[in-house]
Short mmCIF file of C-alpha atoms in Angstrom, two decimals:
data_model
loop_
_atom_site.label_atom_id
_atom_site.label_comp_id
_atom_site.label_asym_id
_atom_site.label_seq_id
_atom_site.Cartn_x
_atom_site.Cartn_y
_atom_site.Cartn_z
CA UNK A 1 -231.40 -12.95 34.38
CA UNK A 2 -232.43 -11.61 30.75
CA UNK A 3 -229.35 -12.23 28.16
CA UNK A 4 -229.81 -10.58 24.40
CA UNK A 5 -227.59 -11.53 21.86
CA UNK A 6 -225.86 -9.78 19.21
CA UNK A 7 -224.95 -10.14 15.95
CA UNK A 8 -220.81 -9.65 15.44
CA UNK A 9 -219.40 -9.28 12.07
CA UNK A 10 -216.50 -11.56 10.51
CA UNK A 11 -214.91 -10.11 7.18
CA UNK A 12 -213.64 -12.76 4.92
CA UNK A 13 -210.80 -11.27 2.85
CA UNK A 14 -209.79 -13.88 0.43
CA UNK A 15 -213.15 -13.96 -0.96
CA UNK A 16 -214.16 -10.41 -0.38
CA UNK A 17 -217.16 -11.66 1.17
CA UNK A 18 -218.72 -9.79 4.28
CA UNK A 19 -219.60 -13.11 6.62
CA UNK A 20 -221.89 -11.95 9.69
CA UNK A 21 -221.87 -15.79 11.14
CA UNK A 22 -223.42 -15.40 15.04
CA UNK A 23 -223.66 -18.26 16.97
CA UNK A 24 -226.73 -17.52 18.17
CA UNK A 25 -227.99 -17.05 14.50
CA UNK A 26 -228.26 -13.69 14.43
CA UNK A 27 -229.67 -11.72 17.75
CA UNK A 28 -231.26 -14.51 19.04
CA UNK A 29 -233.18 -14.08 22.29
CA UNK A 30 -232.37 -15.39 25.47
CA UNK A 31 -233.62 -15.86 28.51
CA UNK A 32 -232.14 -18.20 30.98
CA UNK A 33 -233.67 -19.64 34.05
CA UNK A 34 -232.98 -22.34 37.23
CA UNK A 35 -233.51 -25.81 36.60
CA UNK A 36 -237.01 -25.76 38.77
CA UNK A 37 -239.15 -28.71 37.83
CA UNK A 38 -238.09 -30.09 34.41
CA UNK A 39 -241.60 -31.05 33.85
CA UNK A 40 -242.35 -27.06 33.46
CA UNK A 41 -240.24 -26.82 30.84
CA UNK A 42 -241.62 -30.00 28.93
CA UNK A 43 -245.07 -28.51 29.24
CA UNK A 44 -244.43 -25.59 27.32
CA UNK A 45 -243.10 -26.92 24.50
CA UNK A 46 -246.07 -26.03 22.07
CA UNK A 47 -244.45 -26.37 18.98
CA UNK A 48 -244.48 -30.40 19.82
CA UNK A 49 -248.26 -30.75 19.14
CA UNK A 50 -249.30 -27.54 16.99
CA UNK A 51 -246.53 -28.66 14.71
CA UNK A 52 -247.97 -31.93 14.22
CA UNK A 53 -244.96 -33.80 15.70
CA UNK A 54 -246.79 -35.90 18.65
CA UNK A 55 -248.33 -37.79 15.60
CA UNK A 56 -245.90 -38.22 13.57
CA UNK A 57 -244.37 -40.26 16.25
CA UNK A 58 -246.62 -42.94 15.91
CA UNK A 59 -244.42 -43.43 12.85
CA UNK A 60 -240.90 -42.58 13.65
CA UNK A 61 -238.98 -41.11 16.10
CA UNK A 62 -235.99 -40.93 14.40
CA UNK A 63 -234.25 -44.22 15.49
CA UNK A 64 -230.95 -45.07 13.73
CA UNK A 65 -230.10 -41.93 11.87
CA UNK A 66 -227.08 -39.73 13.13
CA UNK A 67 -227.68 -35.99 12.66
CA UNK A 68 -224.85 -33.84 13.00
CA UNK A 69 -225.49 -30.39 14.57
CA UNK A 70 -222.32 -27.58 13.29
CA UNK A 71 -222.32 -25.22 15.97
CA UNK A 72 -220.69 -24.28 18.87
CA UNK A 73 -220.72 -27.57 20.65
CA UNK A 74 -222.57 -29.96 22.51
CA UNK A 75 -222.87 -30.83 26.34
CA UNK A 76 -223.18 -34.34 26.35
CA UNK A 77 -223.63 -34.30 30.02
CA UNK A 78 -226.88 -32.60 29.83
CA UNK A 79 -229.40 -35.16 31.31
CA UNK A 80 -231.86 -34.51 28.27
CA UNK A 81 -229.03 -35.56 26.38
CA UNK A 82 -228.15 -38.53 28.37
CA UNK A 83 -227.39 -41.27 25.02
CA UNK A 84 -227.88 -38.85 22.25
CA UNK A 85 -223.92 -38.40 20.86
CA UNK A 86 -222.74 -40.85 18.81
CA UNK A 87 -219.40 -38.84 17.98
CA UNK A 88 -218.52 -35.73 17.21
CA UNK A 89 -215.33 -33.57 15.70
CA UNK A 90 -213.92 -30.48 16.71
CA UNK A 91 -213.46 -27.68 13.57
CA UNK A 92 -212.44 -24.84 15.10
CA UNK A 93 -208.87 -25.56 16.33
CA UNK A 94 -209.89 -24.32 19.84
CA UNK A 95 -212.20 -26.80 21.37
CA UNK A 96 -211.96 -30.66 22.73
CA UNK A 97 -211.44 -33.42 19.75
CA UNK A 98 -214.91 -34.52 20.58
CA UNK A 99 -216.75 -31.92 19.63
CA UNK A 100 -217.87 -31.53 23.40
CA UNK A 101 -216.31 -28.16 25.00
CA UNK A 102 -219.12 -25.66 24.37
CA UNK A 103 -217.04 -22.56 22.28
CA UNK A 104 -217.31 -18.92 20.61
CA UNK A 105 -219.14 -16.29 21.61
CA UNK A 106 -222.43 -17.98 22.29
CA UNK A 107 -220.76 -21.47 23.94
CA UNK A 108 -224.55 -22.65 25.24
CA UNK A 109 -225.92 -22.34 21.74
CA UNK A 110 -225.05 -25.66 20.56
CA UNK A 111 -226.71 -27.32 23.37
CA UNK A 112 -229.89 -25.53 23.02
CA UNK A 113 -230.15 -26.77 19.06
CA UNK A 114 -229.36 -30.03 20.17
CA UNK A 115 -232.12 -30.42 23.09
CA UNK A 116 -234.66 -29.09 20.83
CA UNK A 117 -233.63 -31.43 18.06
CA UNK A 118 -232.72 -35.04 19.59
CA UNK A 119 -233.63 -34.26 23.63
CA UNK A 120 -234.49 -37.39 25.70
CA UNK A 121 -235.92 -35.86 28.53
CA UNK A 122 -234.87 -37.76 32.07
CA UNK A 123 -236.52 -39.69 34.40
CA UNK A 124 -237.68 -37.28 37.84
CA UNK A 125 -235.19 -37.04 40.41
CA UNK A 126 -238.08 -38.28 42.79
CA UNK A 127 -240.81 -41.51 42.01
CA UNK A 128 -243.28 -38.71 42.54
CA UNK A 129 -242.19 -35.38 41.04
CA UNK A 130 -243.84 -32.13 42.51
CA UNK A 131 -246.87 -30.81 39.51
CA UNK A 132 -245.26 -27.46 38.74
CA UNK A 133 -248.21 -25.12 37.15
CA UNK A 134 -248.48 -23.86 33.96
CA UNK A 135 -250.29 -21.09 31.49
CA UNK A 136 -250.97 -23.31 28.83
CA UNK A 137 -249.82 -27.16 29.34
CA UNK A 138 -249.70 -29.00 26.54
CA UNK A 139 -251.84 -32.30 27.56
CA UNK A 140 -251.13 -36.03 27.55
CA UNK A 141 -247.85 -34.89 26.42
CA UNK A 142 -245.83 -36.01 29.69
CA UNK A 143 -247.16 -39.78 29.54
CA UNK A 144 -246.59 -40.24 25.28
CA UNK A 145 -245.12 -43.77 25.29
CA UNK A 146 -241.34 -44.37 25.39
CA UNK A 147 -240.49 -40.72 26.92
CA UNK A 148 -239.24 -39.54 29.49
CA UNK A 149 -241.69 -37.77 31.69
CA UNK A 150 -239.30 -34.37 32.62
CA UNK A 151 -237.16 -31.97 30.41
CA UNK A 152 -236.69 -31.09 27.36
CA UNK A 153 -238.05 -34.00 24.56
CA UNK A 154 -236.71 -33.29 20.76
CA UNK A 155 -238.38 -33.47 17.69
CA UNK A 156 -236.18 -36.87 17.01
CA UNK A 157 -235.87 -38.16 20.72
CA UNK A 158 -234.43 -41.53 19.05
CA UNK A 159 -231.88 -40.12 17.26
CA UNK A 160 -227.88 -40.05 17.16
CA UNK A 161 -226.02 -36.31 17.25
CA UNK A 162 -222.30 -35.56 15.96
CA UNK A 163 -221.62 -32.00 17.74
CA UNK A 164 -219.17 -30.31 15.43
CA UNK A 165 -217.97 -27.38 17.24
CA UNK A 166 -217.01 -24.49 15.58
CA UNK A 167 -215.80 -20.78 16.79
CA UNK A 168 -217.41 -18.24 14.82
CA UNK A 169 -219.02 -14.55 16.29
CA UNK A 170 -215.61 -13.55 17.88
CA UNK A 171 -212.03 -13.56 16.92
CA UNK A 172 -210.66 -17.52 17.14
CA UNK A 173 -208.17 -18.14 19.56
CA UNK A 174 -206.68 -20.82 16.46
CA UNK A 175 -207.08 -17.80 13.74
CA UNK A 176 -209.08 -20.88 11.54
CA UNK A 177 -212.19 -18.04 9.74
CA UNK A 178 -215.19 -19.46 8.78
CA UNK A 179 -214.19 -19.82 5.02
CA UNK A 180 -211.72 -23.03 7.22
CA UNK A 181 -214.03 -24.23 9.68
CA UNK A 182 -217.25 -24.24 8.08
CA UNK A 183 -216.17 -26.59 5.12
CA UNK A 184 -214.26 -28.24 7.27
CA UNK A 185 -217.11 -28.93 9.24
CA UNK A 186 -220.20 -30.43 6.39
CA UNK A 187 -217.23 -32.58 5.21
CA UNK A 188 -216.52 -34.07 8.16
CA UNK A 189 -220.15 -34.83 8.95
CA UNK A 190 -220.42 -36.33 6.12
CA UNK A 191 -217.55 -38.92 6.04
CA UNK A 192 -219.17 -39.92 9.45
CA UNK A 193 -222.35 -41.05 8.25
CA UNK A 194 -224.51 -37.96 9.04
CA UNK A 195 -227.62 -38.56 7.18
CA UNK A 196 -228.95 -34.68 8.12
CA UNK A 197 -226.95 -31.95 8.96
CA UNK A 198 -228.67 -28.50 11.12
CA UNK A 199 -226.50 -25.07 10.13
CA UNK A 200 -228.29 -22.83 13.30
CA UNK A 201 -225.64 -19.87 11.66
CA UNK A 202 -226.27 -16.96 9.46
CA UNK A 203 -225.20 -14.12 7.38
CA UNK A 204 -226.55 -11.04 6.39
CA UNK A 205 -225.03 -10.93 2.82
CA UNK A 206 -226.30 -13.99 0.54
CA UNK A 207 -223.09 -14.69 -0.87
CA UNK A 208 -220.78 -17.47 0.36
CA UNK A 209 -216.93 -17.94 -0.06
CA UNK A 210 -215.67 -20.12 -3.05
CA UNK A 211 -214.25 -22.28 -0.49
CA UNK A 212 -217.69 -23.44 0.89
CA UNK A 213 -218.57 -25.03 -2.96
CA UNK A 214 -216.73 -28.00 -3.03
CA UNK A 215 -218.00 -29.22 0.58
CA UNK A 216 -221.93 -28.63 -0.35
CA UNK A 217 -221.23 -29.97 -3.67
CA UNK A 218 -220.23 -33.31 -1.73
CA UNK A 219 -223.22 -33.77 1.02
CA UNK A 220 -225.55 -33.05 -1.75
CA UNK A 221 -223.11 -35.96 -3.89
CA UNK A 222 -223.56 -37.41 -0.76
CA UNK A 223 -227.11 -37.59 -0.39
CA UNK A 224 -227.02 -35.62 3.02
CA UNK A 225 -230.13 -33.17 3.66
CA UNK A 226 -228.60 -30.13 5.20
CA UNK A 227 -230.98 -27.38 6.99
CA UNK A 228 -230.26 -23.87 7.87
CA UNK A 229 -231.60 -21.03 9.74
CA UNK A 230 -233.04 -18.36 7.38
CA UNK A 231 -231.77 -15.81 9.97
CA UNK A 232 -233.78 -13.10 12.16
CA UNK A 233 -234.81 -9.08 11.18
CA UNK A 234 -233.97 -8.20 14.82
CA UNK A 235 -230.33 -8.90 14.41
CA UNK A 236 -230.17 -6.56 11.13
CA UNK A 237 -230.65 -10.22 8.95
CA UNK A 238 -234.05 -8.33 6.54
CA UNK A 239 -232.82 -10.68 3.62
CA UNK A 240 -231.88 -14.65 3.88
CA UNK A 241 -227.98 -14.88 4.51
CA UNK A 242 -225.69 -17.75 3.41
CA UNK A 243 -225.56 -20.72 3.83
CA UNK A 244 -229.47 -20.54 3.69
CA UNK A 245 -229.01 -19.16 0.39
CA UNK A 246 -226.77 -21.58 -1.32
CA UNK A 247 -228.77 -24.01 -3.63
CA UNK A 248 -230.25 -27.30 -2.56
CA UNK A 249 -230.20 -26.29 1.51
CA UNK A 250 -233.84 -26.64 3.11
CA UNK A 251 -233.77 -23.40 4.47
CA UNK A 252 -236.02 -22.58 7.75
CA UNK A 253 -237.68 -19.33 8.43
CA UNK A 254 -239.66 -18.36 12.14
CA UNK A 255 -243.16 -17.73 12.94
CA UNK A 256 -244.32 -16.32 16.14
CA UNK A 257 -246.86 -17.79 18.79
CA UNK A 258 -249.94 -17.06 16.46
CA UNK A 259 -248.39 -18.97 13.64
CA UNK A 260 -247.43 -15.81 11.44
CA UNK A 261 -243.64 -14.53 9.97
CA UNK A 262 -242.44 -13.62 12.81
CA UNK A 263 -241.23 -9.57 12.81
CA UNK A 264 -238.24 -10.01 15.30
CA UNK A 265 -236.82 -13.92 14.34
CA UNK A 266 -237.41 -14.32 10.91
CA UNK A 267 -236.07 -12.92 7.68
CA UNK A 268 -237.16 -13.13 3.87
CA UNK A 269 -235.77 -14.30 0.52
CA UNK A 270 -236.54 -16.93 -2.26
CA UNK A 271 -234.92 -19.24 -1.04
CA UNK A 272 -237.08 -20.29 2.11
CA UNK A 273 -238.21 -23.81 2.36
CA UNK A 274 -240.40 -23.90 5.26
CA UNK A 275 -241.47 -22.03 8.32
CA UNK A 276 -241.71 -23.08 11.86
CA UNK A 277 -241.84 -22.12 15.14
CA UNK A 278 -239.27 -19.19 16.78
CA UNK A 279 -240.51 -17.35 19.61
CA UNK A 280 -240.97 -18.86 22.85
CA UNK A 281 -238.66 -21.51 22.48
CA UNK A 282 -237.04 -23.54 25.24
CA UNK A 283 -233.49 -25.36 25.42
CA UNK A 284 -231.26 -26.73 27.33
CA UNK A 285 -227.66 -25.07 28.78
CA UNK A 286 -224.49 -26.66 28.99
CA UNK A 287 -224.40 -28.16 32.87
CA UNK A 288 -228.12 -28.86 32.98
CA UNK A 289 -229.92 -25.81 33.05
CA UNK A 290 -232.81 -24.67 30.56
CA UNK A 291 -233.56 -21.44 28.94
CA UNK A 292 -236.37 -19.94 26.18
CA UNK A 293 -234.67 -18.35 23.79
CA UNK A 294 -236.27 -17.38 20.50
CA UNK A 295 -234.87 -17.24 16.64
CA UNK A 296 -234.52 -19.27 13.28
CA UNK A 297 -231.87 -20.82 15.58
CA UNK A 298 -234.70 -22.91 17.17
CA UNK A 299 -236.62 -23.52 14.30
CA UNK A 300 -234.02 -25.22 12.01
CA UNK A 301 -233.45 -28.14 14.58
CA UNK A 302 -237.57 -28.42 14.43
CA UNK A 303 -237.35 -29.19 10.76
CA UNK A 304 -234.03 -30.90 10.56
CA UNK A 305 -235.87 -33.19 13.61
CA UNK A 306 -238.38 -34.22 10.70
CA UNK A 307 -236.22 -34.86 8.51
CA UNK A 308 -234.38 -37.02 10.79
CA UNK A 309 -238.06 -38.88 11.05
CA UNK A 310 -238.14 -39.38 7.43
CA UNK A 311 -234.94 -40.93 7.11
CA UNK A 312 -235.60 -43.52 9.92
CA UNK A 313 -238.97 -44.20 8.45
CA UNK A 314 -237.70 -44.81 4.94
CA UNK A 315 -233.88 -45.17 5.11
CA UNK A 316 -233.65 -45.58 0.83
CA UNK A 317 -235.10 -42.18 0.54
CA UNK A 318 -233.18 -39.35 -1.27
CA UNK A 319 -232.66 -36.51 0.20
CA UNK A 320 -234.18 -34.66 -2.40
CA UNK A 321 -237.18 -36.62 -1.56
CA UNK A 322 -236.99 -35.59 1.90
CA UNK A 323 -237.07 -32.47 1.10
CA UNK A 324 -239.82 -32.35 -1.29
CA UNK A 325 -241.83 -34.53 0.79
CA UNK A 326 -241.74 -31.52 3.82
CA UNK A 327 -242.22 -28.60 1.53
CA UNK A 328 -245.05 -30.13 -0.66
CA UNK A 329 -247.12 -31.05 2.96
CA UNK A 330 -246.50 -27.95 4.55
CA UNK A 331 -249.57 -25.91 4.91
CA UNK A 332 -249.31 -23.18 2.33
CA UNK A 333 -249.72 -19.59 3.87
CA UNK A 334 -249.19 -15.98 2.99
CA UNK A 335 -249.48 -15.48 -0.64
CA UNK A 336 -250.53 -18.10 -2.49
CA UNK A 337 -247.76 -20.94 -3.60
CA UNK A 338 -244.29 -20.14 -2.25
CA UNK A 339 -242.94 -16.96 -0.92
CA UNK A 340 -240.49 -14.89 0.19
CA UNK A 341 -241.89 -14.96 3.80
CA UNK A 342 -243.56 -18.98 4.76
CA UNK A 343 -241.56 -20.45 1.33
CA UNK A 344 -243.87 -23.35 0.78
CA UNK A 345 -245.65 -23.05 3.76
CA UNK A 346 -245.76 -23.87 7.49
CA UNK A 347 -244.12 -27.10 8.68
CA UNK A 348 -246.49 -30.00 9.16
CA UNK A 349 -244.86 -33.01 10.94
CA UNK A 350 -247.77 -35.48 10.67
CA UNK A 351 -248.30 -34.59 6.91
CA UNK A 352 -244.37 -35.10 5.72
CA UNK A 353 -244.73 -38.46 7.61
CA UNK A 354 -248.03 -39.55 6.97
CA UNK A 355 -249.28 -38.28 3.67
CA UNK A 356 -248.61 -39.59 -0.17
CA UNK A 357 -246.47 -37.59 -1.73
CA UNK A 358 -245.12 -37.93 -5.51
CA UNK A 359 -242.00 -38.57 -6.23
CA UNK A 360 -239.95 -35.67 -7.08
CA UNK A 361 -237.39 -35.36 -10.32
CA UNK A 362 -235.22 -33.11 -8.79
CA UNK A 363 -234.60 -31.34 -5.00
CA UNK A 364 -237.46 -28.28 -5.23
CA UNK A 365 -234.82 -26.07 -3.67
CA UNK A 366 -232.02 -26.30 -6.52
CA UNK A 367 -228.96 -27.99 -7.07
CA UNK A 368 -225.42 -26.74 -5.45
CA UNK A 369 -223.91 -28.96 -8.64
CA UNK A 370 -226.04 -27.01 -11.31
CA UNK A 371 -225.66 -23.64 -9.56
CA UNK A 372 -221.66 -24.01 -9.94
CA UNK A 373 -221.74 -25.29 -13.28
CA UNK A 374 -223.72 -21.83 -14.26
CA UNK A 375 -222.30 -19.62 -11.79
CA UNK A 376 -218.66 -20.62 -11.71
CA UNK A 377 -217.66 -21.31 -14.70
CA UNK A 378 -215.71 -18.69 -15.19
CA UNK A 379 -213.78 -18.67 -11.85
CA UNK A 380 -212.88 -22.26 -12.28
CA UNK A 381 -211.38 -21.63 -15.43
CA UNK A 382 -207.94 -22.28 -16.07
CA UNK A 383 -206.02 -18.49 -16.40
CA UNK A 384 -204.67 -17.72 -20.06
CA UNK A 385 -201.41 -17.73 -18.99
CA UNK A 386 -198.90 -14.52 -19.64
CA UNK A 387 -197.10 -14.52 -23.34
CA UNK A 388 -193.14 -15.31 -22.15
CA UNK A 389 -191.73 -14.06 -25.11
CA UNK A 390 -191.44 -9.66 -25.64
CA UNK A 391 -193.81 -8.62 -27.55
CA UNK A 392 -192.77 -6.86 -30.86
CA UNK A 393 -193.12 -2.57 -30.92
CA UNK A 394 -195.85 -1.14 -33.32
CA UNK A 395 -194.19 -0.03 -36.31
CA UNK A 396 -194.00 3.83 -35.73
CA UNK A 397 -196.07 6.42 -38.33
CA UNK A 398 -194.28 9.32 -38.18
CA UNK A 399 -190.60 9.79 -39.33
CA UNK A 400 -187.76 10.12 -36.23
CA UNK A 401 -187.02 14.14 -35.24
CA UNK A 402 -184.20 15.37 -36.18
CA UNK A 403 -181.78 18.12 -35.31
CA UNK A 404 -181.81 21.00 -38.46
CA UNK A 405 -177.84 21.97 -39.43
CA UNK A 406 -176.55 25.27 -38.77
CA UNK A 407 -176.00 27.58 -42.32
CA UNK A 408 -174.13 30.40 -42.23
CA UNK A 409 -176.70 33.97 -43.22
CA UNK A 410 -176.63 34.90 -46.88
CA UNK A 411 -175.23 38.13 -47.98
CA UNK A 412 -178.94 39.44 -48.40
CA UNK A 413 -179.86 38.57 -45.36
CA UNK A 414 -176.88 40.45 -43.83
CA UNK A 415 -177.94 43.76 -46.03
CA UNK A 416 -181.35 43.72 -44.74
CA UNK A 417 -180.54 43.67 -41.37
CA UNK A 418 -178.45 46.54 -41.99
CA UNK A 419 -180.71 48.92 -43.29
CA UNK A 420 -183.53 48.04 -40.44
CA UNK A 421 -181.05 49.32 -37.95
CA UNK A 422 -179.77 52.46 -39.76
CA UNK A 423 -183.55 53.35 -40.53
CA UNK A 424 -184.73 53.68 -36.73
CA UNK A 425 -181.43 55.41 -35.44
CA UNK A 426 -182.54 58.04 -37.82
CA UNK A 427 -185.74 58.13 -36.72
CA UNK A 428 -184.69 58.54 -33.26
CA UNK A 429 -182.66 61.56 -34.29
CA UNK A 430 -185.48 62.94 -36.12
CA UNK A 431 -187.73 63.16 -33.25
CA UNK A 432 -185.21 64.49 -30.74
CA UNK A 433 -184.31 67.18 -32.47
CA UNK A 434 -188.47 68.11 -32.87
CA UNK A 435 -188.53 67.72 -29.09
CA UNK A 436 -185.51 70.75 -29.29
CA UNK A 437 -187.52 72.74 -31.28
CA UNK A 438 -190.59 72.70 -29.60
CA UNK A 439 -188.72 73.48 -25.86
CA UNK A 440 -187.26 76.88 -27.31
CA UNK A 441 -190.15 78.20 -28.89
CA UNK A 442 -192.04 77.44 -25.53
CA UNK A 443 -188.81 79.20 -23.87
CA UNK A 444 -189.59 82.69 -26.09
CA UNK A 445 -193.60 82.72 -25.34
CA UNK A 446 -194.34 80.97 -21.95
CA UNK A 447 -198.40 81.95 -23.16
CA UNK A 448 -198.37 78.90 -25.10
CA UNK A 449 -198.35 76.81 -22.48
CA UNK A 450 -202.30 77.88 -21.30
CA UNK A 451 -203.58 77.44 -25.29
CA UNK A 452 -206.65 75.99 -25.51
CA UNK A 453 -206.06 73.03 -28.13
CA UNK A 454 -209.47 73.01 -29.72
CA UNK A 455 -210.03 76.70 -29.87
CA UNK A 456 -206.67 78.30 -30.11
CA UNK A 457 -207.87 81.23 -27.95
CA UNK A 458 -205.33 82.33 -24.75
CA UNK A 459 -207.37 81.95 -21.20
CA UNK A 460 -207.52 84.64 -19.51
CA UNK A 461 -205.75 84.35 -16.21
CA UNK A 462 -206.75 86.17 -12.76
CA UNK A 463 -204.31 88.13 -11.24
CA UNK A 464 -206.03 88.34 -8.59
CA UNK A 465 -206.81 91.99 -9.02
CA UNK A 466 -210.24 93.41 -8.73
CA UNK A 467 -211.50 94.91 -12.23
#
């Protein structure tokens, strides 16, 4: 059965910020399958080797660093999973305390970042499992030291998850929005010792609540690496979305099978740290099942898996370290030095954990502390507050109206008025008794009525008589 995603929006009002969060990080694809032969399913995971992350486990494999994954919860009964949670919380008001009960809109998502992140793999049901075939095994992979032989392995196999569960795509059955939950989410992470923290969510406007300051402010206080998706074209995502956007977050965009920005699961902004793998994926479901899927989704847990690496390798390292230490070894691609599409480059496992790399001053990818003290300063503020007292009327510039007295009308005034009414009631006379005179002389000679005005000369009139 074929399953697409989609992308559902989530207003948040108090902020007036449009927050697309999908749990599937925007339109992820996928495409969910039987359980089979687990061993397929390891075999296929390309991104393993072509990433460079079989070698860098000859140096770490992420032993004794917790990573906490804020989605929409873990399955800890997966069998790839079988060891991997050390704790977890539940954020959204609508799952299990634990972090456990898968919820939102996309409830397996969680599951699938968490398998491709920290997966053990398992043991064969039988002593001698039957060889499933494949189109492109990856080989020796199977028999690496330490591993289990079937299912899905993770980019840190040795380390500890804390599944924060969170309800976001869909309205929560709790009414806690993302602007609650999401916050609520990186601090609680944090108190319980998560050393690296994987955001698989997205946005399509860069812009992030107020709310969500104060709790990046304190992982980054905290020394806590935390990497997010960059968020995929295909679900409408063309520009990086928050969180990926806010300052100091390693920020992951997708490439597809040949190892270029991928056109359906990646999207583009300055603030992209790295690239890696995002189509052709494969994860597990909650009850034991596996899927591919494709999406930033997938990619994040790849990078926040070598970060992981780093920290168990060198547990006095700064975050900011860790995250120069993976941009400045990533293979640099597209235009030359970072941009908007690869960021620093393409994600090289064996590099970050193998290579000498200079100490950095400060994180490469900005400072959430900095970024408020520029940006916020005048929303933090304290208000002017309102004057108490009235405030006095402007002294006015033209005199008050006033009503004029009556006078009584001169004696001059009363003889003028006279004589204006005497003079036309002559006047009238005058030119009635014309009217008279006219009417009788037109009585005596009734020719007068047919004189030509101009001429003064009497028409002729037809009697109708012939000459």
């Amino acid at each position: 059965m074929q399953i697409f995603t989609q992308p559902v929006l989530q207003r948040t009002g108090s902020a007036a910020l449009a927050l697309l969060l999908a749990a599937c990080c925007l339109s992820t694809g996928l495409f969910s399958a039987p359980a089979a032969h687990a061993d397929e399913w390891r075999d296929k995971q390309y991104w393993l080797a072509e990433s460079g992350i079989t070698k860098a486990w000859e140096v770490s494999k992420g032993a004794g660093v917790k990573v906490a994954i804020i989605d929409s919860g873990v399955d800890a009964r997966h069998p790839d999973l079988k060891g991997a949670l050390a704790g977890g919380y539940d954020a959204s008001g609508s799952g299990q305390p634990d972090g456990q009960k898968s919820v939102g809109i996309k409830p397996e998502h969680g599951t699938l970042v968490a398998t491709m992140l920290a997966g053990r793999g398992h043991q064969p049901a039988s002593p001698t499992p039957t060889p499933t075939p494949t189109a492109s095994p990856t080989p020796g992979l199977a028999g690496l030291a330490g591993l289990a032989p079937d299912g899905i392995i993770g980019v840190a196999p040795e380390a500890q998850i804390l599944s924060v569960s969170t309800w976001l795509g869909s309205p929560n059955p709790s009414g806690k929005s993302d602007q609650d939950q999401i916050p609520e989410a990186v601090r609680w992470a944090v108190d319980n010792g998560a050393k690296v923290i994987n955001i698989s969510l997205g946005s399509t406007t860069p812009q992030w609540p107020q709310s969500w300051d104060a709790a990046f402010l304190y992982a980054e206080q905290k020394d806590v690496v935390i990497v997010a998706a960059a968020g995929n074209r295909v679900g409408g995502n063309t520009q990086v979305g928050a969180p990926a956007t806010i300052p100091g977050v390693l920020t992951v965009a997708g490439l597809d099978r040949k190892g270029a920005a991928s056109v359906d699961a990646s999207s583009q902004g300055i603030s992209i740290g790295v690239a890696a793998p995002a189509e052709n994926l494969l994860g597990g479901l909650p009850g034991g099942g596996y899927a591919e899927w494709a999406g930033t989704s997938g990619s994040a847990p790849i990078v926040a898996g070598v970060a992981a690496l780093i920290r168990s390798k060198w547990p006095d390292m700064t975050a900011k370290q860790v995250i120069n230490r993976i941009v400045s070894t990533a293979k640099d691609a597209g235009v030359p030095g970072k941009d908007p599409l690869y960021g620093y480059g393409i994600l090289n496992a064996e590099a970050a954990l193998k290579d000498d790399v200079p100490e950095a001053k400060s994180n490469p990818l900005g400072s959430i502390a900095e970024w408020i003290r520029v940006h916020r300063r005048g929303n933090l503020a304290t208000p002017v507050p309102l004057p108490t007292a009235e405030v006095p009327s402007a002294v006015p510039t033209l005199p008050e109206a006033t009503v004029p007295a009556a006078e009584p009308p001169s004696q001059r005034d009363s003889a003028i008025g006279a004589a204006v009414v005497i003079g036309f009631a002559l006047l009238f006379v005058a030119i009635i008794e014309a009217a008279a005179i006219q009417l009788r002389r037109a009585a005596r000679n009734p020719a007068l009525a047919g004189e030509d005005p101009e001429t003064g000369v009497i028409e002729e009139v037809n009697s109708g008589q012939k000459s």
